Coordinates of C-alpha atoms in Angstrom, one line a residue:
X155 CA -43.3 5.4 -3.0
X156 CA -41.6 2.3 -4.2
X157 CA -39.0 4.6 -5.5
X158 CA -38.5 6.2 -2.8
X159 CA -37.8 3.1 -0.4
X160 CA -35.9 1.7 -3.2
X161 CA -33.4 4.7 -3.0
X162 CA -33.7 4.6 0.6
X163 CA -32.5 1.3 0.5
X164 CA -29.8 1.9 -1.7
X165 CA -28.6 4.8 0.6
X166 CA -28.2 2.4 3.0
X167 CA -26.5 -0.5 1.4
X168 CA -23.6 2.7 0.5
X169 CA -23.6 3.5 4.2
X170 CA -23.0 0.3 5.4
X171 CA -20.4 -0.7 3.0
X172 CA -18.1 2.9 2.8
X173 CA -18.4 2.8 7.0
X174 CA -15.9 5.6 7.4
X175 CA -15.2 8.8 6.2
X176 CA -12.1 7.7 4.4
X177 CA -13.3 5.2 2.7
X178 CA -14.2 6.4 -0.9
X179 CA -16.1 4.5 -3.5
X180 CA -13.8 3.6 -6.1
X181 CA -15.7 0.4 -7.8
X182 CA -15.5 2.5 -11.5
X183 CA -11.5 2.6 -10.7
X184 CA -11.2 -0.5 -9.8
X185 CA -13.2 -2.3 -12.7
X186 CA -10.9 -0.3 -15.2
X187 CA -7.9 -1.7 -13.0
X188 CA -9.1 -5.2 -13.7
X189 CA -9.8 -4.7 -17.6
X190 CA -6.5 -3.0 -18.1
X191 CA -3.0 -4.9 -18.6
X192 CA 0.6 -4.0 -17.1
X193 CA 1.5 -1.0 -18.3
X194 CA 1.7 3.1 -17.6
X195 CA -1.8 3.3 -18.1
X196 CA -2.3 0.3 -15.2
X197 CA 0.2 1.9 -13.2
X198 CA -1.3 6.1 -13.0
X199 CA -4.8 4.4 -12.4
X200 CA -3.3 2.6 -9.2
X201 CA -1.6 5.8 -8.1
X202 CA -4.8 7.1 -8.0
X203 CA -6.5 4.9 -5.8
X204 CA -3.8 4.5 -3.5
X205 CA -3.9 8.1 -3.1
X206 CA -7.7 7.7 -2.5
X207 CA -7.2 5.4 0.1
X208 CA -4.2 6.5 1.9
X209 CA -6.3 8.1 4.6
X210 CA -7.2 4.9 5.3
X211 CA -4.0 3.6 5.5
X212 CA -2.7 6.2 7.6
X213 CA -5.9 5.8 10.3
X214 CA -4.6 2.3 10.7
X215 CA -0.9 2.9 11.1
X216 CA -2.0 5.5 14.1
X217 CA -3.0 2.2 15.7
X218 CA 0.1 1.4 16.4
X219 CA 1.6 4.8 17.4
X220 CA 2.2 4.3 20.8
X221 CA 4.7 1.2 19.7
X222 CA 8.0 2.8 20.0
X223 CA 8.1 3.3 16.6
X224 CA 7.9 6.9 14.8
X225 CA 4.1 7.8 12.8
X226 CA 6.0 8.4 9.8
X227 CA 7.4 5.0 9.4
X228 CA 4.1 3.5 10.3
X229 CA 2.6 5.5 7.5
X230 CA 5.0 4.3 5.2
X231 CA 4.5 0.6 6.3
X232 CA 0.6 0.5 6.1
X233 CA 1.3 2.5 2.5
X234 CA 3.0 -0.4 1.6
X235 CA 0.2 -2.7 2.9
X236 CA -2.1 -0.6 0.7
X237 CA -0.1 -1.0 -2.3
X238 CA -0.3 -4.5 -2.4
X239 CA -3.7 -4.6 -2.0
X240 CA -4.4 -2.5 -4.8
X241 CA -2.7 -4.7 -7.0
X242 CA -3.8 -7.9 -5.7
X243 CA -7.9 -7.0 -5.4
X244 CA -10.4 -8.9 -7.3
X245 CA -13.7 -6.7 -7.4
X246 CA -15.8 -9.8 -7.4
X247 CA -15.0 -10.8 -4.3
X248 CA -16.3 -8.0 -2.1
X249 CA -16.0 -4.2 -1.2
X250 CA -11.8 -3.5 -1.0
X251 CA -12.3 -1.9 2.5
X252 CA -12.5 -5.3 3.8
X253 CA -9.6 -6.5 2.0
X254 CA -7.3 -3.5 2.3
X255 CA -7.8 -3.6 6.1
X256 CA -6.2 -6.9 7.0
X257 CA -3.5 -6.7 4.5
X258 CA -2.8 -3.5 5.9
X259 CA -2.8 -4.1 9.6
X260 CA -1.5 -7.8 8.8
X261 CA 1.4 -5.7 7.2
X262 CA 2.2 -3.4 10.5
X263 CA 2.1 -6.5 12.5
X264 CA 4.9 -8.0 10.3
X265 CA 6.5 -5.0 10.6
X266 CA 6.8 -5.3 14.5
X267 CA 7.6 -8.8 14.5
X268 CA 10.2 -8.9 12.1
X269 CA 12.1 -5.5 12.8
X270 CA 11.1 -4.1 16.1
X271 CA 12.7 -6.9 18.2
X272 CA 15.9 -6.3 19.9
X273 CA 16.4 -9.7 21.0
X274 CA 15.2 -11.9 18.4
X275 CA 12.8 -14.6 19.4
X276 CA 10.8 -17.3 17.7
X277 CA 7.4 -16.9 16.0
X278 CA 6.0 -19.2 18.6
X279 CA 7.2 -17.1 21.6
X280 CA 6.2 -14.0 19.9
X281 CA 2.4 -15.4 19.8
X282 CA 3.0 -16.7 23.4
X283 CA 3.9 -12.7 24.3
X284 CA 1.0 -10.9 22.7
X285 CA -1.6 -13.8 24.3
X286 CA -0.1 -13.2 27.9
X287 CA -0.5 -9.6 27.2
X288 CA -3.7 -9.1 26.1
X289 CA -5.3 -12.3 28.8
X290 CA -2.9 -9.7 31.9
X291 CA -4.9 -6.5 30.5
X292 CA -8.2 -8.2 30.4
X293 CA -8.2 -9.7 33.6
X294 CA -6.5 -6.0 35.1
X295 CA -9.7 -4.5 33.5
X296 CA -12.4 -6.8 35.1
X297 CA -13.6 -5.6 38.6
X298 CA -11.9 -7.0 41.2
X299 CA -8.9 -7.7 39.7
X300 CA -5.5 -6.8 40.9
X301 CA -3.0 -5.2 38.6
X302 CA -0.6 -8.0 38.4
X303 CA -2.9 -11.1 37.5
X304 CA -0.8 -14.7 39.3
X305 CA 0.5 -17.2 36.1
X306 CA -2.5 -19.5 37.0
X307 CA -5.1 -17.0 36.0
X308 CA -3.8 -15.9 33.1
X309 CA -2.9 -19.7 31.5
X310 CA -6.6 -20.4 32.4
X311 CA -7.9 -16.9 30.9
X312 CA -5.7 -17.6 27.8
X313 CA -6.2 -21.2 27.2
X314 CA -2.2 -21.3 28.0
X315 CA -0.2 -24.0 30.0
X316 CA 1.6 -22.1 33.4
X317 CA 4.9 -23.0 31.2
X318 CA 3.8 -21.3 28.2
X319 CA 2.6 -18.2 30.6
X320 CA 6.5 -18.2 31.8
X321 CA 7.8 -18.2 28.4
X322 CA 5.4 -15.3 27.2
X323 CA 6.6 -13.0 29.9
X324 CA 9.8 -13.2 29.7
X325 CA 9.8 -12.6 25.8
X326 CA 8.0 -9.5 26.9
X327 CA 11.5 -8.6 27.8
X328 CA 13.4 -9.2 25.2
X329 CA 10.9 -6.5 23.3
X330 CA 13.4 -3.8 24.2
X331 CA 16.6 -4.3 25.2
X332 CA 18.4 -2.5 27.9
X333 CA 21.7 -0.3 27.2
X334 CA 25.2 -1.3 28.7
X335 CA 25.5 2.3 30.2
X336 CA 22.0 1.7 32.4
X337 CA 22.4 2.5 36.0
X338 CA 21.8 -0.9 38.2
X339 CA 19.5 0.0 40.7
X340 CA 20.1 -1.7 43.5
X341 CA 21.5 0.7 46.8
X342 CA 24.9 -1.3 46.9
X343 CA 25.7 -0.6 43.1
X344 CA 25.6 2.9 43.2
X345 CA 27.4 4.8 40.1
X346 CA 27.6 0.8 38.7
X347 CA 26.5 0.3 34.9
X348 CA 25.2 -2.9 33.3
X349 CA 28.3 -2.9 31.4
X350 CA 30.3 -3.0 34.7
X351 CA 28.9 -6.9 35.8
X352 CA 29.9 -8.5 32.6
X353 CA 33.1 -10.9 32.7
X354 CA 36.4 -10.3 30.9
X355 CA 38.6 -12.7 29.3
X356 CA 40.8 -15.0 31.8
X357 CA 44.2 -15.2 30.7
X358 CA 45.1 -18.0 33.0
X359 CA 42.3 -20.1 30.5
X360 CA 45.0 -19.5 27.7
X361 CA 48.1 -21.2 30.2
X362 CA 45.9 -23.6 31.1
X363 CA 45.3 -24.6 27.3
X364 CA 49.0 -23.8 26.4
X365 CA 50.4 -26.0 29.0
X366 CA 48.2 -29.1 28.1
X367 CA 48.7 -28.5 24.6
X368 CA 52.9 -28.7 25.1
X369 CA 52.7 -31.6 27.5
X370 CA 52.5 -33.9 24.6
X371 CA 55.7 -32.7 23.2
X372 CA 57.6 -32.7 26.3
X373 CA 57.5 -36.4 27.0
X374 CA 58.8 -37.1 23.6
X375 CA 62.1 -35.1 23.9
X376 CA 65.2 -36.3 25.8
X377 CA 65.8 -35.9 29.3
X378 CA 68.4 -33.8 28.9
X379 CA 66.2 -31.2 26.7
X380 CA 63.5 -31.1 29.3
X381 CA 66.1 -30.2 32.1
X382 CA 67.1 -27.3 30.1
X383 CA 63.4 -26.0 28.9
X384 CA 62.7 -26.6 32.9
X385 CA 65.7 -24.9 34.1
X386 CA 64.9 -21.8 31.7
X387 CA 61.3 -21.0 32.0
X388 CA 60.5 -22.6 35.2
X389 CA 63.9 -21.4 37.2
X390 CA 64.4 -18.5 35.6
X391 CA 67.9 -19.6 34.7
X392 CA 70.3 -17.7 32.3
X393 CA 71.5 -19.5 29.3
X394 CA 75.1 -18.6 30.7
X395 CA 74.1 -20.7 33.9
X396 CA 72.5 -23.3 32.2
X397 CA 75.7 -24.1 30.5
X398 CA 77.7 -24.0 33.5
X399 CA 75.2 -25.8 35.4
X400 CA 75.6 -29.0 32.3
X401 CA 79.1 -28.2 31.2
X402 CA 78.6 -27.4 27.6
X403 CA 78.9 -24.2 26.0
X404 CA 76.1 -21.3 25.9
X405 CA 75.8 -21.2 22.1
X406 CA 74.9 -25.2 22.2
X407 CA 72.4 -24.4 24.9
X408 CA 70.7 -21.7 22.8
X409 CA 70.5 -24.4 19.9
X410 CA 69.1 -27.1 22.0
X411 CA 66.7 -24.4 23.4
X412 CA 65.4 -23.5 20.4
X413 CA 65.0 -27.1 18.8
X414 CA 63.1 -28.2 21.4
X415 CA 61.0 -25.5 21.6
X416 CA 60.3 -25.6 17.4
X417 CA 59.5 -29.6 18.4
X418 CA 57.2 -29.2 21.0
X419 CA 55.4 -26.1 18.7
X420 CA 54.8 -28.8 15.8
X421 CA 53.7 -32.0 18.0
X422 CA 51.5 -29.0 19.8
X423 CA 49.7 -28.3 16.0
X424 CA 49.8 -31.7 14.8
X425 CA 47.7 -32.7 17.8
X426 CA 45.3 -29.8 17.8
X427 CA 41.3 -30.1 16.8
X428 CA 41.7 -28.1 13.7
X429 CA 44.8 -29.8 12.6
X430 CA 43.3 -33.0 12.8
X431 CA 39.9 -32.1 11.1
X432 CA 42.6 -30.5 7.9

Protein backbone atom coordinates (compact mmCIF):
# COMPACT_ATOMS: atom_id res chain seq x y z
CA UNK A 1 0.00 0.00 0.00
CA UNK A 2 2.78 2.28 0.77
CA UNK A 3 3.88 1.68 -2.71
CA UNK A 4 1.10 2.35 -4.11
CA UNK A 5 0.53 5.92 -2.49
CA UNK A 6 4.15 6.42 -3.04
CA UNK A 7 3.57 6.12 -6.91
CA UNK A 8 0.45 7.89 -6.56
CA UNK A 9 2.24 10.56 -5.21
CA UNK A 10 4.85 10.63 -7.68
CA UNK A 11 2.10 10.68 -10.49
CA UNK A 12 1.14 13.70 -9.15
CA UNK A 13 4.23 15.61 -8.46
CA UNK A 14 4.75 14.89 -12.76
CA UNK A 15 1.27 16.31 -13.24
CA UNK A 16 1.78 19.26 -11.49
CA UNK A 17 5.06 20.13 -12.87
CA UNK A 18 4.57 19.13 -16.94
CA UNK A 19 0.96 21.13 -16.61
CA UNK A 20 0.36 21.11 -20.34
CA UNK A 21 0.30 18.79 -23.00
CA UNK A 22 3.35 20.38 -24.65
CA UNK A 23 5.39 20.35 -22.09
CA UNK A 24 7.64 17.23 -22.32
CA UNK A 25 10.00 15.97 -19.62
CA UNK A 26 13.41 16.48 -20.79
CA UNK A 27 15.43 16.49 -17.23
CA UNK A 28 17.76 13.35 -18.84
CA UNK A 29 18.43 16.00 -21.87
CA UNK A 30 18.98 18.62 -19.99
CA UNK A 31 21.49 17.00 -17.39
CA UNK A 32 23.61 15.78 -20.51
CA UNK A 33 23.36 19.54 -21.78
CA UNK A 34 24.92 20.73 -18.50
CA UNK A 35 27.83 17.93 -18.46
CA UNK A 36 28.67 18.57 -21.99
CA UNK A 37 31.08 21.45 -23.27
CA UNK A 38 30.66 23.72 -26.62
CA UNK A 39 30.83 21.79 -29.27
CA UNK A 40 28.66 19.70 -32.18
CA UNK A 41 27.77 17.34 -29.71
CA UNK A 42 26.30 20.43 -27.32
CA UNK A 43 24.81 21.91 -30.19
CA UNK A 44 22.47 18.50 -31.81
CA UNK A 45 21.45 17.85 -28.10
CA UNK A 46 19.98 21.52 -27.94
CA UNK A 47 18.37 21.09 -31.37
CA UNK A 48 16.67 18.44 -29.80
CA UNK A 49 15.07 20.02 -27.09
CA UNK A 50 14.20 23.05 -28.74
CA UNK A 51 12.40 20.91 -31.13
CA UNK A 52 10.71 19.23 -27.99
CA UNK A 53 9.60 22.39 -26.78
CA UNK A 54 8.60 24.33 -29.71
CA UNK A 55 4.96 23.56 -29.18
CA UNK A 56 5.33 25.45 -26.32
CA UNK A 57 6.80 28.19 -27.82
CA UNK A 58 4.43 28.41 -30.51
CA UNK A 59 1.21 28.23 -27.80
CA UNK A 60 2.72 31.37 -26.51
CA UNK A 61 3.34 33.31 -29.59
CA UNK A 62 -0.61 32.67 -30.49
CA UNK A 63 -1.00 35.01 -27.44
CA UNK A 64 -0.22 37.64 -29.22
CA UNK A 65 -1.90 36.86 -32.59
CA UNK A 66 -4.42 39.31 -32.66
CA UNK A 67 -1.39 42.22 -32.47
CA UNK A 68 -1.14 43.18 -36.03
CA UNK A 69 1.53 41.18 -36.45
CA UNK A 70 1.61 37.84 -38.79
CA UNK A 71 1.68 34.05 -36.54
CA UNK A 72 4.58 33.21 -38.48
CA UNK A 73 6.80 35.95 -37.24
CA UNK A 74 5.52 35.39 -33.72
CA UNK A 75 6.53 31.82 -33.99
CA UNK A 76 9.81 32.75 -35.05
CA UNK A 77 10.21 35.39 -32.10
CA UNK A 78 9.11 33.07 -29.20
CA UNK A 79 11.61 30.33 -31.16
CA UNK A 80 14.11 32.68 -30.46
CA UNK A 81 12.93 33.23 -26.80
CA UNK A 82 13.22 29.42 -26.50
CA UNK A 83 16.61 29.28 -27.80
CA UNK A 84 18.03 31.28 -25.30
CA UNK A 85 16.57 29.55 -22.69
CA UNK A 86 17.89 26.38 -23.68
CA UNK A 87 21.18 27.57 -23.50
CA UNK A 88 21.02 29.66 -20.55
CA UNK A 89 18.96 26.88 -18.12
CA UNK A 90 20.50 25.66 -14.94
CA UNK A 91 18.59 22.32 -14.01
CA UNK A 92 19.15 23.05 -10.38
CA UNK A 93 17.17 25.81 -10.23
CA UNK A 94 13.71 24.46 -11.11
CA UNK A 95 11.58 22.66 -13.80
CA UNK A 96 12.53 24.75 -17.48
CA UNK A 97 8.76 25.28 -18.06
CA UNK A 98 8.94 28.01 -15.59
CA UNK A 99 11.88 29.48 -17.03
CA UNK A 100 11.29 29.07 -20.72
CA UNK A 101 7.92 30.84 -20.19
CA UNK A 102 8.99 34.26 -19.13
CA UNK A 103 11.94 34.41 -21.32
CA UNK A 104 9.71 33.53 -23.98
CA UNK A 105 6.81 35.88 -23.56
CA UNK A 106 9.38 38.52 -22.06
CA UNK A 107 10.92 38.07 -25.65
CA UNK A 108 7.44 38.78 -27.76
CA UNK A 109 6.93 41.69 -25.49
CA UNK A 110 10.39 43.12 -26.68
CA UNK A 111 9.42 42.26 -29.82
CA UNK A 112 6.38 44.70 -29.78
CA UNK A 113 8.05 47.35 -28.04
CA UNK A 114 10.99 47.71 -29.98
CA UNK A 115 9.71 47.00 -33.64
CA UNK A 116 5.97 47.27 -33.76
CA UNK A 117 5.91 51.07 -33.04
CA UNK A 118 5.31 53.41 -35.82
CA UNK A 119 5.85 56.42 -33.89
CA UNK A 120 8.48 55.73 -31.51
CA UNK A 121 7.91 56.60 -27.97
CA UNK A 122 9.79 56.25 -24.72
CA UNK A 123 9.96 53.09 -22.49
CA UNK A 124 8.11 55.12 -19.82
CA UNK A 125 5.20 56.05 -22.11
CA UNK A 126 5.05 52.67 -23.48
CA UNK A 127 4.45 51.30 -19.67
CA UNK A 128 2.10 54.32 -19.17
CA UNK A 129 -0.05 52.84 -22.52
CA UNK A 130 -0.36 49.18 -21.56
CA UNK A 131 -1.40 50.32 -17.69
CA UNK A 132 -4.19 52.69 -19.17
CA UNK A 133 -5.22 49.93 -21.25
CA UNK A 134 -5.54 47.18 -19.25
CA UNK A 135 -7.11 49.63 -15.84
CA UNK A 136 -9.97 50.95 -19.34
CA UNK A 137 -10.76 47.19 -20.00
CA UNK A 138 -11.12 46.24 -16.42
CA UNK A 139 -13.25 48.83 -15.34
CA UNK A 140 -15.44 48.29 -19.10
CA UNK A 141 -15.71 44.65 -17.78
CA UNK A 142 -17.12 45.42 -14.13
CA UNK A 143 -20.92 45.78 -14.05
CA UNK A 144 -21.99 49.00 -14.26
CA UNK A 145 -19.52 50.38 -16.04
CA UNK A 146 -19.72 52.42 -19.19
CA UNK A 147 -17.52 51.65 -22.16
CA UNK A 148 -15.43 54.73 -22.03
CA UNK A 149 -14.21 54.84 -18.32
CA UNK A 150 -13.53 59.23 -17.40
CA UNK A 151 -9.41 59.89 -16.72
CA UNK A 152 -10.31 60.08 -12.92
CA UNK A 153 -11.32 56.47 -12.75
CA UNK A 154 -8.85 55.00 -14.48
CA UNK A 155 -5.64 57.10 -12.65
CA UNK A 156 -7.40 55.82 -9.44
CA UNK A 157 -7.95 52.11 -10.87
CA UNK A 158 -4.33 52.20 -12.04
CA UNK A 159 -2.52 53.88 -9.32
CA UNK A 160 -1.82 56.68 -12.15
CA UNK A 161 -1.74 60.55 -11.81
CA UNK A 162 -4.78 62.22 -14.34
CA UNK A 163 -1.38 63.48 -16.27
CA UNK A 164 0.10 60.15 -16.63
CA UNK A 165 -3.58 58.83 -17.79
CA UNK A 166 -3.34 61.73 -20.66
CA UNK A 167 -0.01 60.68 -21.69
CA UNK A 168 -0.87 56.86 -21.82
CA UNK A 169 -3.75 57.51 -24.16
CA UNK A 170 -2.39 59.37 -26.48
CA UNK A 171 0.66 56.96 -26.88
CA UNK A 172 -2.09 54.55 -27.60
CA UNK A 173 -2.05 56.48 -30.83
CA UNK A 174 1.09 56.60 -31.90
CA UNK A 175 0.72 52.48 -31.92
CA UNK A 176 -0.25 52.67 -35.56
CA UNK A 177 0.16 55.37 -37.59
CA UNK A 178 -2.18 56.65 -40.11
CA UNK A 179 -1.39 56.81 -44.02
CA UNK A 180 -1.06 60.31 -45.90
CA UNK A 181 -3.70 58.95 -48.52
CA UNK A 182 -6.47 58.52 -45.45
CA UNK A 183 -9.80 60.11 -46.21
CA UNK A 184 -10.45 63.01 -43.46
CA UNK A 185 -13.77 62.45 -42.27
CA UNK A 186 -15.23 65.38 -41.57
CA UNK A 187 -18.58 66.38 -44.10
CA UNK A 188 -16.70 69.59 -45.36
CA UNK A 189 -13.45 67.67 -46.49
CA UNK A 190 -15.00 65.46 -48.72
CA UNK A 191 -12.43 63.67 -51.39
CA UNK A 192 -9.64 65.54 -48.92
CA UNK A 193 -6.54 63.19 -47.79
CA UNK A 194 -4.37 63.63 -44.73
CA UNK A 195 -1.69 64.52 -47.06
CA UNK A 196 -3.77 67.41 -48.50
CA UNK A 197 -3.66 69.64 -44.83
CA UNK A 198 0.05 69.53 -44.56
CA UNK A 199 2.09 72.91 -45.23
CA UNK A 200 4.42 73.51 -48.14
CA UNK A 201 7.46 75.42 -48.19
CA UNK A 202 7.06 79.45 -48.23
CA UNK A 203 9.19 80.99 -50.71
CA UNK A 204 8.67 84.43 -49.41
CA UNK A 205 10.74 82.84 -45.93
CA UNK A 206 13.82 82.58 -48.44
CA UNK A 207 13.40 86.70 -49.63
CA UNK A 208 12.81 87.44 -46.26
CA UNK A 209 16.29 85.71 -45.26
CA UNK A 210 17.99 86.87 -48.55
CA UNK A 211 17.08 90.38 -48.08
CA UNK A 212 18.33 90.61 -44.40
CA UNK A 213 21.27 88.74 -45.27
CA UNK A 214 22.37 91.47 -48.22
CA UNK A 215 21.42 94.47 -46.15
CA UNK A 216 24.71 94.26 -44.41
CA UNK A 217 26.55 94.58 -47.69
CA UNK A 218 24.54 97.28 -49.03
CA UNK A 219 25.39 99.96 -46.51
CA UNK A 220 28.98 99.41 -47.06
CA UNK A 221 29.03 100.20 -50.82
CA UNK A 222 29.01 103.72 -52.22
CA UNK A 223 26.06 105.68 -52.92
CA UNK A 224 26.40 105.62 -56.31
CA UNK A 225 26.51 101.56 -56.36
CA UNK A 226 23.38 101.33 -54.42
CA UNK A 227 21.49 103.67 -56.92
CA UNK A 228 22.37 101.38 -59.62
CA UNK A 229 21.66 97.88 -57.75
CA UNK A 230 18.24 99.94 -56.82
CA UNK A 231 17.50 101.24 -60.07
CA UNK A 232 18.10 97.57 -61.62
CA UNK A 233 16.25 95.19 -59.48
CA UNK A 234 13.91 97.34 -57.83
CA UNK A 235 12.84 99.61 -61.05
CA UNK A 236 13.24 97.25 -63.40
CA UNK A 237 15.66 99.45 -65.32
CA UNK A 238 17.71 98.39 -68.37
CA UNK A 239 21.38 98.68 -68.15
CA UNK A 240 21.06 100.87 -71.39
CA UNK A 241 18.88 103.35 -69.18
CA UNK A 242 20.84 103.19 -66.28
CA UNK A 243 23.70 104.58 -68.17
CA UNK A 244 21.72 107.30 -69.65
CA UNK A 245 20.05 107.92 -66.59
CA UNK A 246 24.02 108.54 -64.80
CA UNK A 247 25.81 109.47 -67.94
CA UNK A 248 28.41 106.80 -68.12
CA UNK A 249 28.63 104.09 -70.54
CA UNK A 250 26.64 100.62 -70.37
CA UNK A 251 29.68 98.44 -70.26
CA UNK A 252 30.84 100.46 -66.96
CA UNK A 253 27.46 99.92 -65.57
CA UNK A 254 27.56 96.20 -66.14
CA UNK A 255 31.00 96.22 -64.25
CA UNK A 256 29.83 98.22 -61.39
CA UNK A 257 26.75 95.84 -61.40
CA UNK A 258 28.51 93.02 -61.10
CA UNK A 259 31.17 94.16 -58.38
CA UNK A 260 28.82 95.12 -56.17
CA UNK A 261 26.80 92.31 -56.42
CA UNK A 262 30.22 89.81 -55.93
CA UNK A 263 30.65 92.32 -52.66
CA UNK A 264 27.54 92.16 -51.19
CA UNK A 265 27.58 87.98 -51.90
CA UNK A 266 31.02 87.79 -49.74
CA UNK A 267 29.96 90.31 -46.74
CA UNK A 268 26.46 88.11 -47.07
CA UNK A 269 28.81 84.65 -46.22
CA UNK A 270 31.26 86.20 -44.11
CA UNK A 271 28.44 87.18 -41.85
CA UNK A 272 26.40 83.93 -41.96
CA UNK A 273 26.01 81.39 -38.82
CA UNK A 274 27.97 78.71 -40.46
CA UNK A 275 30.71 80.98 -41.64
CA UNK A 276 31.30 82.21 -38.39
CA UNK A 277 31.26 78.86 -36.53
CA UNK A 278 34.24 77.64 -39.64
Amino acid sequence: MLTNLTEHSTRHRTAVRYSHHDAPDTTAEFARLAALEDGPERDVLCEEIVGAWLPMAHRLAARYRNKGESLEDLRQVAAMGLVKAVNRYEPGRGAFESYAVPTITGELRRHFRDRMWDVRVPRRVQDLRNKVRVARRELSDMPGGGPEPATADIAAHAGLTEDEVRDGMQAMEGYSALSLDAELSSAEADGFSLADTLGAPDAAYDVVTDREAAKRGLRKLPERERTILYLRFFEDMTQSRIAQELGISQMHVSRLISRSCARVRAEADHGSPATRAA
